[in-house]
C-alpha positions as a Python dict, from the first residue, in 0.01 Angstrom:
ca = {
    (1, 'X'): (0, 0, 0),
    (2, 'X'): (87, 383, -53),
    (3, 'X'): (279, 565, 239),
    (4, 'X'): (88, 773, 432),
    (5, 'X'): (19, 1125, 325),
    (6, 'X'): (-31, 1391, 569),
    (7, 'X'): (-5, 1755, 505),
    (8, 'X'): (304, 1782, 718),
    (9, 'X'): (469, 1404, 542),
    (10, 'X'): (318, 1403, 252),
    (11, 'X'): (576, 1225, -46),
    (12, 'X'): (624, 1414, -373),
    (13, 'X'): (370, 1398, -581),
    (14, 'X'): (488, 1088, -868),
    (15, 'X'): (416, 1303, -1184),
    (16, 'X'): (549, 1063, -1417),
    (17, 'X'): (350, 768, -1300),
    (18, 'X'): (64, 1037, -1291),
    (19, 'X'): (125, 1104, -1661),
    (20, 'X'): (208, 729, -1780),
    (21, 'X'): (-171, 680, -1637),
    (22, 'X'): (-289, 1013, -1803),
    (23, 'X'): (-123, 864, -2135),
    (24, 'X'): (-284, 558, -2151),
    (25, 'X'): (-580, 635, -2064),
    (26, 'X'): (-592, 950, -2368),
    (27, 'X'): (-491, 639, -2590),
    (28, 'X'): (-788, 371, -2525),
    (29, 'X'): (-1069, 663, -2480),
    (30, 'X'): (-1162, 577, -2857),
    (31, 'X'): (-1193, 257, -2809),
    (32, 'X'): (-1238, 246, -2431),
    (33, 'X'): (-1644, 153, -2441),
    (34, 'X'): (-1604, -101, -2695),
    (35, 'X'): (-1328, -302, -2470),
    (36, 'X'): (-1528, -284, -2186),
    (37, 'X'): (-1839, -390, -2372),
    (38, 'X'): (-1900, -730, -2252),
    (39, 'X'): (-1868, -676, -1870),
    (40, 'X'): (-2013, -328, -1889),
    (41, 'X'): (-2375, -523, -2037),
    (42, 'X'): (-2348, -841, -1823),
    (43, 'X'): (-2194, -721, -1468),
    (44, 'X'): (-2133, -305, -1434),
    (45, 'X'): (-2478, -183, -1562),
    (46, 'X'): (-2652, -319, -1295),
    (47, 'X'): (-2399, -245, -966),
    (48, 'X'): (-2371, 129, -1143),
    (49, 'X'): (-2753, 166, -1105),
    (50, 'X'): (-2764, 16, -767),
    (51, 'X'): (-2473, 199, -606),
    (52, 'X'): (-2590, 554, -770),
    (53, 'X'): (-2955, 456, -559),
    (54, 'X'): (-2784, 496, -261),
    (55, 'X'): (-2606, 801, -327),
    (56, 'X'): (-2767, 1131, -121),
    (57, 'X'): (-2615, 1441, -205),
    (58, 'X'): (-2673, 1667, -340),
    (59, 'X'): (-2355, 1817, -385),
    (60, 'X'): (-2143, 1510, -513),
    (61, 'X'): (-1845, 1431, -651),
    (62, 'X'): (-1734, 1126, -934),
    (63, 'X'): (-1396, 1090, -947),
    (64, 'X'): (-1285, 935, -1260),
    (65, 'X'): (-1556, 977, -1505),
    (66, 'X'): (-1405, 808, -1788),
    (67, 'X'): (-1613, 778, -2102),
    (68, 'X'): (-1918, 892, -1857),
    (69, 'X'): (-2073, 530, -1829),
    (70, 'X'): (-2226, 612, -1471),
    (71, 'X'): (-2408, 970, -1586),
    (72, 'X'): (-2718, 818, -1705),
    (73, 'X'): (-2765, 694, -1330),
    (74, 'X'): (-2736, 990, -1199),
    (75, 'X'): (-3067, 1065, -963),
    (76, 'X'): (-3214, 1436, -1100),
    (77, 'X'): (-3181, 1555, -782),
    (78, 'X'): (-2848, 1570, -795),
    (79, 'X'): (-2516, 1803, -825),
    (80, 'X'): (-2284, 1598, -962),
    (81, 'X'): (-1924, 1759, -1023),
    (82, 'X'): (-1721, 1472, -1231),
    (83, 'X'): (-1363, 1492, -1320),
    (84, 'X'): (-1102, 1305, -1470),
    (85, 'X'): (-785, 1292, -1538),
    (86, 'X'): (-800, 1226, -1910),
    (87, 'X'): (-882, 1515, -2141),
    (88, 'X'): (-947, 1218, -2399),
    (89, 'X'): (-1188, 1059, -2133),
    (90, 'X'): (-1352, 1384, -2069),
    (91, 'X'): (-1421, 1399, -2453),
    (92, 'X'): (-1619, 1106, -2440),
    (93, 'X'): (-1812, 1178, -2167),
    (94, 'X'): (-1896, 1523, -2259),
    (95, 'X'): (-2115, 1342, -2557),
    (96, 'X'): (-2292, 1089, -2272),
    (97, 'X'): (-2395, 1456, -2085),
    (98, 'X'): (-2530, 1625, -2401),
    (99, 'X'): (-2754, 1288, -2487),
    (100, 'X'): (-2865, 1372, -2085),
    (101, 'X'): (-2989, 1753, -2056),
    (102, 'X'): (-3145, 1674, -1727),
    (103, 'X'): (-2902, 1533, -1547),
    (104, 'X'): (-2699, 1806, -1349),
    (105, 'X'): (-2329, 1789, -1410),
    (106, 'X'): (-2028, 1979, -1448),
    (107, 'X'): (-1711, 1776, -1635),
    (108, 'X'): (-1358, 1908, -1511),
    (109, 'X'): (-1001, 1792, -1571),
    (110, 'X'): (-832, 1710, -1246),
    (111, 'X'): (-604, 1419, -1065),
    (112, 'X'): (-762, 1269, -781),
    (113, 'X'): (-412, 1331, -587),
    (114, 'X'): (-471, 1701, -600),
    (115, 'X'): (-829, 1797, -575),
    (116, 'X'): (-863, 2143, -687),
    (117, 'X'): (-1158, 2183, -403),
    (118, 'X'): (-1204, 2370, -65),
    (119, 'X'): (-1241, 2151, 243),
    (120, 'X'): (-1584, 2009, 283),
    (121, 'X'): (-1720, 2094, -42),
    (122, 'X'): (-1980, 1764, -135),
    (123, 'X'): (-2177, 1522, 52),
    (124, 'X'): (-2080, 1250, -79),
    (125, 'X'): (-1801, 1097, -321),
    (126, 'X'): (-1838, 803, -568),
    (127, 'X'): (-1578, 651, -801),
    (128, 'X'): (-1626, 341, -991),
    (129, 'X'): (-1345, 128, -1085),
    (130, 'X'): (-1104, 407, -1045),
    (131, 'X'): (-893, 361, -718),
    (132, 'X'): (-708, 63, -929),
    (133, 'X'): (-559, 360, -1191),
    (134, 'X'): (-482, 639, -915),
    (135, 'X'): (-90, 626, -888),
    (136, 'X'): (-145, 678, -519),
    (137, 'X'): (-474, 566, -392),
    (138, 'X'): (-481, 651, -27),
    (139, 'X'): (-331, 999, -90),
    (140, 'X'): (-659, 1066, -390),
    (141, 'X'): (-845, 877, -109),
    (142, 'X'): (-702, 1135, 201),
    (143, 'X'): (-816, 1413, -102),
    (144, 'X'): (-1160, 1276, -142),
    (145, 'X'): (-1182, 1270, 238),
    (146, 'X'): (-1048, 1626, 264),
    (147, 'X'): (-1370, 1754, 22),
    (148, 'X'): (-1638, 1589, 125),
    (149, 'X'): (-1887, 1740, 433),
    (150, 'X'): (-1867, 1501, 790),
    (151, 'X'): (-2248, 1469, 862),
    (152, 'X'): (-2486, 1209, 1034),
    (153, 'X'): (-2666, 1110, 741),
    (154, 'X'): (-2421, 1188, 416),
    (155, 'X'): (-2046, 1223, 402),
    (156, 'X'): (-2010, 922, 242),
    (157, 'X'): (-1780, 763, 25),
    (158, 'X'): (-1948, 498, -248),
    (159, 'X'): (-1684, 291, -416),
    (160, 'X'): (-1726, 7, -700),
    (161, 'X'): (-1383, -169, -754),
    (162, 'X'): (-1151, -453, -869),
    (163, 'X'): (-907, -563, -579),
    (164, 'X'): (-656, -845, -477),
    (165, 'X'): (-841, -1163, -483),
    (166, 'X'): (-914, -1355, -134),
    (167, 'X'): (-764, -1704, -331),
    (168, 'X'): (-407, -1704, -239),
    (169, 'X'): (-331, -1882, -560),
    (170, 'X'): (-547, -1615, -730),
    (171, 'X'): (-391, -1309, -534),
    (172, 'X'): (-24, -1496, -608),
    (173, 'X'): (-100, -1465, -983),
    (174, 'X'): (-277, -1112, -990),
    (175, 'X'): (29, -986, -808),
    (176, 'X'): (273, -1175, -1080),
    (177, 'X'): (83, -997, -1387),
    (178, 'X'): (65, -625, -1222),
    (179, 'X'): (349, -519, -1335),
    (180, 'X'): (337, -583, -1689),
    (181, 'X'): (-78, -522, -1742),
    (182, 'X'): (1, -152, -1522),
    (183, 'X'): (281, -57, -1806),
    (184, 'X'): (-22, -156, -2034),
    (185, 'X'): (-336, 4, -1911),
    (186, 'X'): (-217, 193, -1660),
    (187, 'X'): (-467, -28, -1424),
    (188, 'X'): (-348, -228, -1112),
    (189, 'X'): (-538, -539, -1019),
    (190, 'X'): (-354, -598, -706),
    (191, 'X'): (-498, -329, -454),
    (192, 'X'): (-563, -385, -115),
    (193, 'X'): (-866, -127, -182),
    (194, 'X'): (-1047, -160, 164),
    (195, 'X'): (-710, -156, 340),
    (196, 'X'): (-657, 162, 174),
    (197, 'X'): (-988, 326, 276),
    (198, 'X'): (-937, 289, 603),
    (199, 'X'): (-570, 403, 612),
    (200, 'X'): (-661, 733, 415),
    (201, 'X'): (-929, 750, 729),
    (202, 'X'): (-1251, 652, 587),
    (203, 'X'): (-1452, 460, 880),
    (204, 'X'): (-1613, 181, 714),
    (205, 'X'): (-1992, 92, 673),
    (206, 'X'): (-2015, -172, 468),
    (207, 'X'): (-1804, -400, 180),
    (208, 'X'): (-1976, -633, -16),
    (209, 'X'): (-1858, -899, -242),
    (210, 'X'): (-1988, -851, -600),
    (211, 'X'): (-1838, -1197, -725),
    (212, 'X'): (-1660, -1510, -706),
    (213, 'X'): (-1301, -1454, -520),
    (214, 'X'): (-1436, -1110, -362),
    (215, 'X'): (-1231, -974, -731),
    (216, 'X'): (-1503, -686, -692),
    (217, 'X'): (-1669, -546, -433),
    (218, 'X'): (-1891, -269, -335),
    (219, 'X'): (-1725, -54, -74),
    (220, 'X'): (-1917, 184, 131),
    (221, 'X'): (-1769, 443, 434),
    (222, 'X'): (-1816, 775, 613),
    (223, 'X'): (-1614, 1046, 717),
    (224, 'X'): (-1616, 1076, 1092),
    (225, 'X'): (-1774, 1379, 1273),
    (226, 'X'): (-1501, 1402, 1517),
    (227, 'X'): (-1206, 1300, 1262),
    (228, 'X'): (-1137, 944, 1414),
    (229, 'X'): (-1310, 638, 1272),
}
C-alpha cells in the first residue's frame, strides 16, 4: 500500500506515474467503451444503477468519469461535479452529458491526488473502478476525504472496484501480472482497496462482495464527525 500522506509528510507527488496513467488512458478513450463492452452489459450496468440509488447528495463528486458510463444513473436531484484525469476521457463523456440535458453535471479535468476543491465541499463521493488507476490511492483517497462534508446522514464515500483476490493462488497470480498489465493500461489489479480506505481515514460501513473470489466489491464508508473512525 501507498505511504501515508499527511499535510506535514506528505511524499512528492509521482508526476510521471501520474502522466504514464494520463497517457494511456488518452490512448484507449476511442476505443475504451467497446473493450469494456462485454462486462459493462453483463456485470457493471446493474452495480452502477444500484450503487448511484444509494447516493444522497446533493452536492457530489465522481472521481474518474471516464467515457461517462455512470451519468445516465445519476438521480435528478443531484449536483454531480465529475472529473477526470483524461482530457481524452472527458471527450467522451462530454457526448454521454449532451444525450442527458437533465441530469446536473459539471465535467472538469483534475487528478484525484490534488483535488482542486475547498475543504468540505460535497456530501458525498463516488468513483467506480477508479482507485485501481490512481498512482497513489490513499493519498486521492485522504483528497476525497479532505472535500467531502462530515455529517450524520451523508459524508459518504461509495466505491465500485476490482481488488486483490481472497484465493491465495489467485492473489499470487494477480500480483505476478501487475506489473506488466500496469505498463499496459495503466490499471493495477492488485490493490488492497479496503485496506486503503481505512488508512486514508474513511470509517467503514459496509463491503460487499460482487463476485466469485471477492475480485469486486462494493465498498461503502463515512467520514467521521469528530475525525477518528
Amino acid at each position: 500500500m501507498s505511504d501515508a500522506v499527511t499535510p506535514d509528510s506528505a511524499p512528492r507527488l509521482d508526476e510521471g506515474a501520474t502522466e504514464h496513467t494520463r497517457r494511456r488512458y488518452d490512448l484507449a478513450a476511442p476505443v475504451y467503451d467497446w473493450m469494456e463492452w462485454p462486462v459493462e452489459r453483463g456485470f457493471y450496468r446493474p452495480w452502477r444503477e444500484a450503487l448511484w440509488a444509494e447516493v444522497d447528495g446533493p452536492e457530489v463528486l465522481e472521481i474518474g468519469v471516464g467515457t461517462g458510463k455512470n451519468i445516465p444513473y445519476y438521480p435528478e436531484n443531484l449536483n454531480v461535479t465529475a472529473i477526470d484525469l483524461s482530457p481524452g476521457m472527458l471527450d467522451r463523456a462530454r457526448r454521454v452529458a449532451d444525450r442527458h440535458p437533465e441530469k446536473q453535471v459539471t465535467l472538469r479535468e483534475m487528478d484525484a491526488q490534488t483535488l482542486d476543491f475547498e475543504a468540505e465541499t460535497f456530501d458525498d463521493v463516488v468513483a467506480t473502478f477508479v482507485f485501481c488507476s490512481v498512482p497513489d490511492p490513499v493519498r486521492g483517497l485522504r483528497e476525497a476525504l479532505r472535500v467531502t462534508q462530515a455529517r450524520t446522514h451523508s459524508g459518504r464515500l461509495h466505491l465500485l472496484e476490482h481488488v486483490r483476490a481472497s484465493p491465495s493462488w489467485l492473489a499470487r497470480l494477480m500480483d505476478a501480472l501487475d506489473g506488466p498489465l500496469h505498463w499496459c493500461t495503466g490499471i493495477h489489479i492488485d490493490r488492497r482497496t479496503v485496506q486503503n480506505v481505512e488508512e486514508a481515514g474513511w470509517a467503514l460501513d459496509e463491503v460487499s462482495s460482487l463476485s466469485w473470489g471477492d475480485v469486486y466489491r462494493q465498498i461503502v464508508a463515512h467520514k467521521p464527525s469528530d475525525g477518528n473512525p
